[in-house]
PDB file of C-alpha atoms in Angstrom:
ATOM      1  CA  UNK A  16       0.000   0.000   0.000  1.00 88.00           C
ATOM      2  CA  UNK A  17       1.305   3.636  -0.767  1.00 88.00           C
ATOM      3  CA  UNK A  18       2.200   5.686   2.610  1.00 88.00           C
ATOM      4  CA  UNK A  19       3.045   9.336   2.714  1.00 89.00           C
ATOM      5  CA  UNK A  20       6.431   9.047   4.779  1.00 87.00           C
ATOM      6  CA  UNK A  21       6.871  11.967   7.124  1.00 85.00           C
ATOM      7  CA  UNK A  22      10.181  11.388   9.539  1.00 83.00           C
ATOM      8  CA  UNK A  23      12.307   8.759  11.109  1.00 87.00           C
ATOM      9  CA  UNK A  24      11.905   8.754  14.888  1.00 83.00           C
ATOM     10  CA  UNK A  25      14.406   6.224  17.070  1.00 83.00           C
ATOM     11  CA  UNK A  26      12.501   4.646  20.341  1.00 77.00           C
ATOM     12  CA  UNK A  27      14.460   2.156  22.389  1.00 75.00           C
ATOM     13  CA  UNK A  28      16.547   1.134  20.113  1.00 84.00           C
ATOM     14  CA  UNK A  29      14.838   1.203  16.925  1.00 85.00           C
ATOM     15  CA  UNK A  30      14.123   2.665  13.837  1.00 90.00           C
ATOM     16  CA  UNK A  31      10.365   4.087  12.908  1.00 87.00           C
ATOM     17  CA  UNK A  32       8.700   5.704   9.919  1.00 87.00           C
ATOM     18  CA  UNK A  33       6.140   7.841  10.936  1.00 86.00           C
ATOM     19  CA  UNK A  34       3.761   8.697   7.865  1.00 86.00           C
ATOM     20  CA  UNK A  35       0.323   8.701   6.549  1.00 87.00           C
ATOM     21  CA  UNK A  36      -1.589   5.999   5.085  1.00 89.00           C
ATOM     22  CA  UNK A  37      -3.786   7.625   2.347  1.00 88.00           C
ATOM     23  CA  UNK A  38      -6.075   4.024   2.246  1.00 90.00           C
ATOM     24  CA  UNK A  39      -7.864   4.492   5.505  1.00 89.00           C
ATOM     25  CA  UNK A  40      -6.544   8.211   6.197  1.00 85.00           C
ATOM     26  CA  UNK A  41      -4.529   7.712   9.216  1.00 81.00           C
ATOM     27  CA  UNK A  42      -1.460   8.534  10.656  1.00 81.00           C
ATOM     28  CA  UNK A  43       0.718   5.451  11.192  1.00 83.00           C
ATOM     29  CA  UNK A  44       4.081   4.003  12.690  1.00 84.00           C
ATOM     30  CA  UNK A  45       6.094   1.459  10.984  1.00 87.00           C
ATOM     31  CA  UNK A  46       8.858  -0.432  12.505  1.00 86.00           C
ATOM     32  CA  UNK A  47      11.616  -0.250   9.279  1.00 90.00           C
ATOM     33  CA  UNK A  48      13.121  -3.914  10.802  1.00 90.00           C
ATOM     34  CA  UNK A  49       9.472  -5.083   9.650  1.00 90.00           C
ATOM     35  CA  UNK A  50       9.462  -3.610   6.037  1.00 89.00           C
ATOM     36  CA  UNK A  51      10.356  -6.357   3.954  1.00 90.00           C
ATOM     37  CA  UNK A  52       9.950  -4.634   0.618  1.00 90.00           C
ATOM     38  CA  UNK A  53       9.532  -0.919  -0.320  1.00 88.00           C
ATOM     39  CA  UNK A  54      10.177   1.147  -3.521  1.00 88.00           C
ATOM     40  CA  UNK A  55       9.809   4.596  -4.092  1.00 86.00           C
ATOM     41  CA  UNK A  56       7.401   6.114  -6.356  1.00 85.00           C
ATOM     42  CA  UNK A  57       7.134   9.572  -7.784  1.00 84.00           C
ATOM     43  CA  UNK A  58       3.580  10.222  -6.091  1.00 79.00           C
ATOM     44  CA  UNK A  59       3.731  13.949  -4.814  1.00 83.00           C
ATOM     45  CA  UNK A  60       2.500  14.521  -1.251  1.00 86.00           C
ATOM     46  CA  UNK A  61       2.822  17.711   1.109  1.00 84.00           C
ATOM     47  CA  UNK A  62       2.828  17.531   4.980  1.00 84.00           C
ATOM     48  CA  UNK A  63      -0.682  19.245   6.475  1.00 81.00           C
ATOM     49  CA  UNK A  64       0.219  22.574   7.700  1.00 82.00           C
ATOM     50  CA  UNK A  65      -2.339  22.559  10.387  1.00 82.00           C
ATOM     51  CA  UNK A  66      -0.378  18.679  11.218  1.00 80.00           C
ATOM     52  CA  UNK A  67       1.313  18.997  14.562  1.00 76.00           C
ATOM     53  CA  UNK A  68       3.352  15.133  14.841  1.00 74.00           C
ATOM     54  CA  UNK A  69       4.897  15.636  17.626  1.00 74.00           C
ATOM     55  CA  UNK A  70       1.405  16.762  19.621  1.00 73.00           C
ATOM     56  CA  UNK A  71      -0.228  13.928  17.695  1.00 72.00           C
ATOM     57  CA  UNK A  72       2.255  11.699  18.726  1.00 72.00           C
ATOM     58  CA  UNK A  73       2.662  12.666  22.248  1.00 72.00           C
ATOM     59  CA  UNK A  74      -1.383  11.658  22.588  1.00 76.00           C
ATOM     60  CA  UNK A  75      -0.089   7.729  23.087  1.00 77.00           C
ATOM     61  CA  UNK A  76       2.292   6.298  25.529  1.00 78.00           C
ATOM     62  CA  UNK A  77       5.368   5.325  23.185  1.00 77.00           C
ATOM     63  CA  UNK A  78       5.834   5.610  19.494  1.00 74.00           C
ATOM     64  CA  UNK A  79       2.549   4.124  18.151  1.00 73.00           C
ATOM     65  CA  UNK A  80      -0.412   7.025  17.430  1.00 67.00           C
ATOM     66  CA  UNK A  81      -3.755   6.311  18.110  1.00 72.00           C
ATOM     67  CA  UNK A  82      -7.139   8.117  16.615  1.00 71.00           C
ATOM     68  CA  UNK A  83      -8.401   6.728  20.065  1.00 78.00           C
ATOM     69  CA  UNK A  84      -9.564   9.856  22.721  1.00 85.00           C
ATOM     70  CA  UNK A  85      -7.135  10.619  25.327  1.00 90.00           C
ATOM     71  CA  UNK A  86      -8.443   8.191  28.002  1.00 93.00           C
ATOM     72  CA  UNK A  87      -7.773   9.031  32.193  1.00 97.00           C
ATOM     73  CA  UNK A  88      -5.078   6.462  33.838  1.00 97.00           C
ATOM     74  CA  UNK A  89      -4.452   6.212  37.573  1.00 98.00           C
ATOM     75  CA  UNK A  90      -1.905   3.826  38.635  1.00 98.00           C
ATOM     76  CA  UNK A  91      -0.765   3.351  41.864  1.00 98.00           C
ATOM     77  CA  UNK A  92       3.096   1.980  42.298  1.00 98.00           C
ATOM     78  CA  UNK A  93       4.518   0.751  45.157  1.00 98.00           C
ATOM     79  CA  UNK A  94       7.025   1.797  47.558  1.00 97.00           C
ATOM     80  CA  UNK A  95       9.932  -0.340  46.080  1.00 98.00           C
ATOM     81  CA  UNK A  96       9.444   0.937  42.442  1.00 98.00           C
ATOM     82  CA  UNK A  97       8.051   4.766  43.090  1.00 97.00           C
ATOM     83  CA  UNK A  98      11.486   6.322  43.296  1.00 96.00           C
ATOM     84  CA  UNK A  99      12.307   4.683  40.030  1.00 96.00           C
ATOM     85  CA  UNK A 100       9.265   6.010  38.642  1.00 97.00           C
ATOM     86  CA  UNK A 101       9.053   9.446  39.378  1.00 95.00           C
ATOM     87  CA  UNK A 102      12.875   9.786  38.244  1.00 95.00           C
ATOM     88  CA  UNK A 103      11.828   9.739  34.365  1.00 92.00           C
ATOM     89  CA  UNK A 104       9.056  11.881  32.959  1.00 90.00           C
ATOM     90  CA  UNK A 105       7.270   8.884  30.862  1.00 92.00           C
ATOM     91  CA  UNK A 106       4.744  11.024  29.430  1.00 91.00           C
ATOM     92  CA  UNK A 107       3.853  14.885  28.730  1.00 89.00           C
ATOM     93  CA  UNK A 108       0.767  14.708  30.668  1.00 92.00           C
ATOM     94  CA  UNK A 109       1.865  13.003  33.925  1.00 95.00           C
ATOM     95  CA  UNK A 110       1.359  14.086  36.934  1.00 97.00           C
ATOM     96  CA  UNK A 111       3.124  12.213  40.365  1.00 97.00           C
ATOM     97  CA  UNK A 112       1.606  12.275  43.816  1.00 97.00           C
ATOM     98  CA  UNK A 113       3.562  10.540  46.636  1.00 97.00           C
ATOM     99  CA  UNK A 114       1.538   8.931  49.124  1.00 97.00           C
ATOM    100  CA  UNK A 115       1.479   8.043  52.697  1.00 96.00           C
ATOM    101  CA  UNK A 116       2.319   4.084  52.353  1.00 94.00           C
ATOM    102  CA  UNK A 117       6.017   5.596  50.446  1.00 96.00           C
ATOM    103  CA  UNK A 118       3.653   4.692  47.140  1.00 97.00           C
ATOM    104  CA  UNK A 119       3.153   6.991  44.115  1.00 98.00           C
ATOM    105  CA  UNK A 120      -0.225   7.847  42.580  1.00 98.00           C
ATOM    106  CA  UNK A 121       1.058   8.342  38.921  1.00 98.00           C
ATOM    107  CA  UNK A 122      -1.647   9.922  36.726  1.00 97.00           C
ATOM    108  CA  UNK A 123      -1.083  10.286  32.603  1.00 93.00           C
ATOM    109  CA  UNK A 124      -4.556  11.432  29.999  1.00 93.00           C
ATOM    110  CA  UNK A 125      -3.653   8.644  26.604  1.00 92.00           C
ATOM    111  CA  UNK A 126      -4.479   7.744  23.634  1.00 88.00           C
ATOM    112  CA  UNK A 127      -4.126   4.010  23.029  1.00 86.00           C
ATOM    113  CA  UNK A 128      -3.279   1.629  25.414  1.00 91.00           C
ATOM    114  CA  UNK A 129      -1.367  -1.428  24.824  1.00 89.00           C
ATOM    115  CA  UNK A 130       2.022   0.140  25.382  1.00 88.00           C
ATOM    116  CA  UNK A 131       1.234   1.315  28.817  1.00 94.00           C
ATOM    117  CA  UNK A 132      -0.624  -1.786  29.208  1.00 95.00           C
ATOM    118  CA  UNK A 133       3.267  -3.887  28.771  1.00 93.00           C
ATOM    119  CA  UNK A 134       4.791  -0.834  30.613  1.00 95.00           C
ATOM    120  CA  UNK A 135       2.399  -1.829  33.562  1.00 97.00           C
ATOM    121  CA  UNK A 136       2.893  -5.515  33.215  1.00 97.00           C
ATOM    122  CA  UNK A 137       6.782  -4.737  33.304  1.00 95.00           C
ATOM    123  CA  UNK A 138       6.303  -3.904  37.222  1.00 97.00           C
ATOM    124  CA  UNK A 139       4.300  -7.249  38.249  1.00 95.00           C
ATOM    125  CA  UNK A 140       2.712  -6.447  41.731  1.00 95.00           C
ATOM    126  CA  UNK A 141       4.455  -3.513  42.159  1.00 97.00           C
ATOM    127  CA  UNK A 142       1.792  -1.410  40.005  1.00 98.00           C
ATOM    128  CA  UNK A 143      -1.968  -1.612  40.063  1.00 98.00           C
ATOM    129  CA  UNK A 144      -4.069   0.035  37.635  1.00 98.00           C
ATOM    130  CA  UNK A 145      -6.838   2.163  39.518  1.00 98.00           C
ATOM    131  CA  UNK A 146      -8.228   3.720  36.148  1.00 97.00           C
ATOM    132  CA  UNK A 147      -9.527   2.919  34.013  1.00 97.00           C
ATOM    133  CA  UNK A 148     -11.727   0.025  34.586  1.00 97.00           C
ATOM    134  CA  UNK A 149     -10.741  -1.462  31.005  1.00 95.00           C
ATOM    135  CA  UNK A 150      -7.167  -1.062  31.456  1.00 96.00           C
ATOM    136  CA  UNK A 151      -7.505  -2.630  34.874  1.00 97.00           C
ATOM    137  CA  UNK A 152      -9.234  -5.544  33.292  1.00 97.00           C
ATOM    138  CA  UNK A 153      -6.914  -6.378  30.875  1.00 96.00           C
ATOM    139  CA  UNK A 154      -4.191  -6.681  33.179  1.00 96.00           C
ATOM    140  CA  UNK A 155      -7.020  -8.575  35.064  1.00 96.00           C
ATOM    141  CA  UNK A 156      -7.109 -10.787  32.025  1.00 96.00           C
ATOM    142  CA  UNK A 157      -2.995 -11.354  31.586  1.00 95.00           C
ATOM    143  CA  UNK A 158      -2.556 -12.039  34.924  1.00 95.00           C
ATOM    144  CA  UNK A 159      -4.871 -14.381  35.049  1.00 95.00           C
ATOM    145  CA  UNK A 160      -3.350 -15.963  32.056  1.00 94.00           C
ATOM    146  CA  UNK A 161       0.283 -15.904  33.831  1.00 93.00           C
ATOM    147  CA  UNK A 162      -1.074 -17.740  36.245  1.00 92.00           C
ATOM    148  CA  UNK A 163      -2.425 -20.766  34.230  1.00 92.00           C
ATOM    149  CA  UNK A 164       0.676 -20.700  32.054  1.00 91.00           C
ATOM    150  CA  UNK A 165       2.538 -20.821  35.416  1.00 89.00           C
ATOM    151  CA  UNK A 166       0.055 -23.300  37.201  1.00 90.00           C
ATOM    152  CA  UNK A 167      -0.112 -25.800  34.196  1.00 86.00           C
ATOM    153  CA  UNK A 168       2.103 -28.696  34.542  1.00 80.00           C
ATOM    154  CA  UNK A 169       4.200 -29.515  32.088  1.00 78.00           C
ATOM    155  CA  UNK A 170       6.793 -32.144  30.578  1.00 75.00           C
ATOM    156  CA  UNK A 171      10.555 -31.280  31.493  1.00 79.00           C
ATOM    157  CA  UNK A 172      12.315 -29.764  28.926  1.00 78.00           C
ATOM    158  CA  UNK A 173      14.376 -31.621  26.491  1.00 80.00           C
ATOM    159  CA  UNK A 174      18.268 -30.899  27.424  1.00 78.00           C
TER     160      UNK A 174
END
């Protein structure tokens, strides 16, 4: 499919094309490690004036973009991790409240969800999701599918 490239963005370690996809009229991310073939046409496109990427992009948590509506996220992280969480600024619109219990009360407004959904997961029992309900259910859902994987017996492992 044709895509409208725009810029090359590094995040943790990789390479991105950020663009638009004229098909469905979106603005995308591409991992280039993913692109298996590309060739470039002579197909004219400008960049929207009124197109602010880095605003755009700064909706999500990470490199993807989402058309989704900013959504409200609470999280509450323990004592052991809050230090190392309130050291980095992990998203434009966070805000950090440290509470009694040596906790933090970490609160972000995103679009999309599945990267801070694996940046939760990345803290076990050290982070709970307070808000909102569907992000707390989905880590509801993986954790409850850690636990069969975890639970299941199964045959040793060939050495």
């Amino acid at each position: 499919y044709d895509i409208h490239p725009y810029r090359f963005a590094r995040h943790r370690n990789s390479l991105y094309l950020q663009g638009f996809k004229p098909d469905d009229e979106s603005i995308r991310t591409w991992k280039v490690d993913r692109i298996e073939a590309a060739s470039v046409e002579t197909m004219p496109f400008t960049i929207p004036e009124t197109l602010d990427l880095e605003a755009e992009l700064a909706k999500g948590f990470g490199i993807f973009h989402s058309n989704d509506e900013p959504t409200h996220v609470v999280i509450h992280f323990s004592k052991q991790v809050a230090r190392f969480v309130q050291e980095s600024q992990w998203h434009p619109s966070q805000t950090n409240r440290l509470q009694p219990d040596g906790g933090l009360l970490v609160e972000f407004e995103v679009a999309g969800l599945e990267e801070l959904k694996a940046w939760v997961l990345s803290f076990g029992g050290q982070a709970e999701v307070l808000e909102p309900t569907s992000l707390r259910n989905q880590i509801t859902d993986e954790a409850r599918s850690l636990l069969k994987l975890y639970t299941t017996t199964r045959a040793p492992h060939p050495k």
